[in-house]
Coordinates of C-alpha atoms and ligand atoms in Angstrom, one line a residue:
M1 CA 24.7 -10.0 33.4
I2 CA 22.2 -9.4 37.4
H3 CA 20.6 -12.6 39.3
K4 CA 18.4 -11.8 41.7
F5 CA 18.0 -14.3 44.8
S6 CA 15.7 -13.6 47.4
H7 CA 17.9 -11.1 49.7
G8 CA 19.7 -9.8 47.5
S9 CA 21.3 -9.9 43.6
I10 CA 24.7 -10.7 42.2
E11 CA 25.9 -8.2 39.2
L12 CA 28.2 -9.2 37.1
K13 CA 29.9 -7.0 34.6
K14 CA 33.6 -5.8 32.4
G15 CA 35.2 -3.0 33.3
D16 CA 37.8 -0.5 35.7
I17 CA 36.3 -0.7 39.7
T18 CA 37.0 2.9 40.0
E19 CA 34.3 4.2 37.8
E20 CA 31.4 2.0 39.7
R21 CA 29.2 4.7 41.6
T22 CA 28.0 1.8 44.8
D23 CA 28.2 2.9 47.7
A24 CA 31.8 1.2 48.6
I25 CA 34.5 -0.6 46.4
V26 CA 36.6 -3.4 48.2
N27 CA 41.0 -2.8 47.2
A28 CA 42.1 -6.1 46.7
A29 CA 45.0 -4.6 49.4
N30 CA 48.1 -6.2 50.6
S31 CA 48.9 -6.6 54.4
G32 CA 51.2 -2.5 55.1
L33 CA 47.3 -1.1 53.0
M34 CA 50.3 1.0 50.9
G35 CA 49.0 0.9 47.4
G36 CA 51.0 -1.0 44.7
G37 CA 49.7 -2.4 42.2
G38 CA 46.9 -4.1 39.8
V39 CA 43.8 -3.2 41.2
D40 CA 44.9 -1.4 44.5
G41 CA 47.3 1.0 42.4
A42 CA 44.2 2.4 39.9
I43 CA 42.2 3.0 43.6
H44 CA 44.7 4.7 45.2
R45 CA 45.3 6.6 41.8
S46 CA 41.7 8.1 40.9
G47 CA 41.4 8.0 45.4
G48 CA 43.8 10.7 46.2
P49 CA 46.4 10.6 49.2
D50 CA 43.7 10.5 51.9
I51 CA 43.1 7.5 51.3
L52 CA 46.6 6.4 51.9
K53 CA 47.5 9.0 54.6
E54 CA 44.0 6.5 56.2
C55 CA 45.7 3.3 55.3
K56 CA 48.3 4.5 56.8
A57 CA 46.5 5.6 60.1
I58 CA 45.0 2.2 60.7
V59 CA 48.8 0.4 60.3
K60 CA 50.4 2.3 62.7
T61 CA 47.7 2.0 65.3
H62 CA 46.3 -1.7 64.8
G63 CA 50.2 -3.0 63.0
R64 CA 50.1 -4.8 59.4
L65 CA 46.5 -6.4 58.1
P66 CA 46.2 -10.5 58.2
P67 CA 45.2 -11.8 55.5
G68 CA 40.8 -12.4 55.4
K69 CA 40.1 -9.5 57.4
A70 CA 39.1 -6.1 55.9
V71 CA 39.7 -2.6 57.1
I72 CA 37.7 0.4 55.8
T73 CA 38.1 3.8 54.9
T74 CA 36.7 6.9 53.6
A75 CA 36.7 6.7 48.9
G76 CA 38.7 10.6 49.0
R77 CA 38.3 11.9 45.6
L78 CA 35.8 8.7 44.0
P79 CA 32.8 9.6 44.2
L80 CA 31.7 6.9 46.8
R81 CA 31.4 7.1 50.5
F82 CA 33.5 4.1 51.2
V83 CA 37.0 2.1 50.4
I84 CA 36.9 -1.0 52.5
H85 CA 40.4 -3.2 52.2
T86 CA 40.6 -6.5 52.2
V87 CA 44.2 -8.2 51.6
G88 CA 43.4 -11.3 50.2
P89 CA 45.2 -14.8 50.4
I90 CA 48.5 -15.4 48.2
W91 CA 47.9 -18.9 46.3
R92 CA 50.4 -21.5 47.3
G93 CA 49.0 -25.1 45.8
G94 CA 46.2 -24.5 47.6
T95 CA 46.7 -26.7 50.8
R96 CA 46.8 -23.5 53.2
N97 CA 43.6 -22.5 54.2
E98 CA 43.5 -20.1 51.0
P99 CA 39.2 -21.0 49.8
E100 CA 39.6 -20.7 54.1
I101 CA 41.3 -17.1 53.8
L102 CA 39.2 -16.1 50.2
S103 CA 36.0 -16.6 51.8
S104 CA 36.9 -14.7 54.7
C105 CA 37.9 -11.4 52.1
Y106 CA 34.6 -11.6 51.5
R107 CA 32.8 -12.1 54.2
E108 CA 34.5 -9.2 56.7
S109 CA 33.6 -6.9 54.2
L110 CA 30.2 -7.4 53.6
H111 CA 29.9 -6.5 57.2
L112 CA 32.2 -3.8 57.7
A113 CA 29.2 -2.5 54.6
E114 CA 26.4 -3.7 56.5
E115 CA 28.2 -2.0 60.0
K116 CA 27.4 1.0 58.0
A117 CA 24.5 1.4 56.2
L118 CA 24.9 0.5 53.0
R119 CA 23.0 -0.9 50.0
T120 CA 25.5 -1.7 46.6
V121 CA 29.2 -2.6 46.9
A122 CA 31.4 -3.6 44.5
F123 CA 34.7 -6.0 44.8
P124 CA 37.0 -7.4 42.5
S125 CA 38.5 -11.0 41.9
I126 CA 40.5 -10.4 45.1
S127 CA 43.8 -12.2 45.0
T128 CA 43.3 -13.0 41.4
G129 CA 46.3 -11.2 39.9
A130 CA 50.0 -10.5 41.8
Y131 CA 48.4 -13.0 44.8
A132 CA 48.0 -16.0 42.0
Y133 CA 44.9 -17.9 43.0
P134 CA 43.0 -19.7 39.7
V135 CA 40.9 -17.9 38.7
D136 CA 37.7 -20.6 38.7
Q137 CA 38.8 -21.6 41.9
A138 CA 38.2 -18.4 43.4
A139 CA 35.0 -17.2 41.5
S140 CA 33.4 -20.0 42.3
V141 CA 35.2 -19.3 46.1
A142 CA 33.4 -15.6 45.6
M143 CA 29.7 -16.8 43.8
R144 CA 28.3 -18.8 47.2
V145 CA 29.8 -16.4 50.0
V146 CA 27.8 -14.2 48.0
R147 CA 25.1 -16.1 47.9
D148 CA 25.4 -17.3 51.2
F149 CA 25.7 -13.9 52.7
L150 CA 23.4 -12.2 51.0
S151 CA 20.4 -15.7 51.6
R152 CA 20.4 -14.2 55.8
Q153 CA 17.2 -12.0 56.0
H154 CA 17.9 -8.7 57.1
G155 CA 21.5 -7.4 56.0
T156 CA 21.0 -3.7 54.2
V157 CA 23.3 -4.9 51.6
E158 CA 20.5 -5.2 48.3
R159 CA 23.4 -5.7 45.8
V160 CA 26.8 -6.6 45.2
T161 CA 29.0 -6.0 41.5
F162 CA 31.9 -7.8 40.6
V163 CA 33.7 -5.6 38.7
L164 CA 36.0 -7.5 36.2
F165 CA 39.8 -6.8 34.0
D166 CA 39.4 -9.4 32.1
E167 CA 36.7 -11.5 29.3
G168 CA 38.8 -14.5 30.6
T169 CA 37.6 -12.8 34.9
Y170 CA 34.5 -12.2 33.7
K171 CA 33.8 -15.6 32.1
A172 CA 34.9 -17.6 34.8
Y173 CA 33.1 -15.7 37.8
E174 CA 29.3 -16.3 35.1
N175 CA 30.5 -19.9 35.0
A176 CA 30.3 -20.0 39.1
L177 CA 27.5 -17.6 39.1
L178 CA 25.1 -20.1 36.2
Q179 CA 26.3 -22.9 38.2
L180 CA 25.5 -21.7 41.5
S181 CA 21.8 -21.1 40.7
Ligands
LIG201 P1 45.9 -9.5 43.7 O1 47.0 -8.3 44.5 O2 44.4 -9.4 45.5 O3 46.2 -10.7 42.8 P2 45.6 -8.1 41.8 O4 44.7 -6.0 42.1 O5 47.2 -7.7 41.2 O6 45.1 -8.2 43.0 O7 44.6 -8.9 41.1 C1 42.6 -9.2 41.6 C2 42.0 -8.4 39.9 O8 42.0 -7.3 40.2 C3 42.9 -9.3 38.3 O9 42.0 -9.8 38.3 C4 42.9 -7.8 37.7 O10 43.5 -7.8 36.2 C5 41.7 -7.3 38.1 N1 42.3 -5.6 38.5 C6 42.9 -5.0 38.4 N2 42.7 -2.9 38.0 C7 41.5 -3.1 37.7 C8 40.6 -2.0 37.9 N3 41.3 -1.1 38.1 N4 39.1 -2.4 38.4 C9 38.6 -3.7 38.3 N5 39.2 -5.1 38.4 C10 41.5 -4.6 38.5

């Protein structure tokens, strides 16, 4: 499914984000940037050790990455230009600024993409796996932030793809996108 806004489009697809060929893919990382399970593990497995080496150097220089922040590395063996690593909020009932932190993940990742003048970026469903964010709520945050970002006039990003790993997650994002438009 694809929905066009005035300055770009949001695309939803089911699949594995390591098979995307956008300019950058976004990794749902953890604060230590050490790789892990879920989508993080899949990206590091496919991208090879160079990505982890760059992540370690970033943590050494700047410290652990707080939730809501994002950093960018090259993509190692993956046939794309960059991997953007962002740390989603761990769901703690919704009273610890989870929606603001999740919004910040999407905004900061897109800002980094624009700094590199990228045109296409792919996201997984940040925080809805191990970090247990309810998927309907996460999908609605994601759709609103990305729509708002694409509504500004001067960006380079023209297509944002959400690569969703299972049918339930895909449906949640589809509903959230339909509710926007
Ligand atoms: P978090 O810790 O932010 O919750 P997870 O990796 O545990 O991150 O899960 C985030 C989402 O990514 C979940 O919907 C999970 O099913 C999905 N996921 C896992 N592997 C992949 C993959 N290779 N491509 C796309 N999405 C994936």
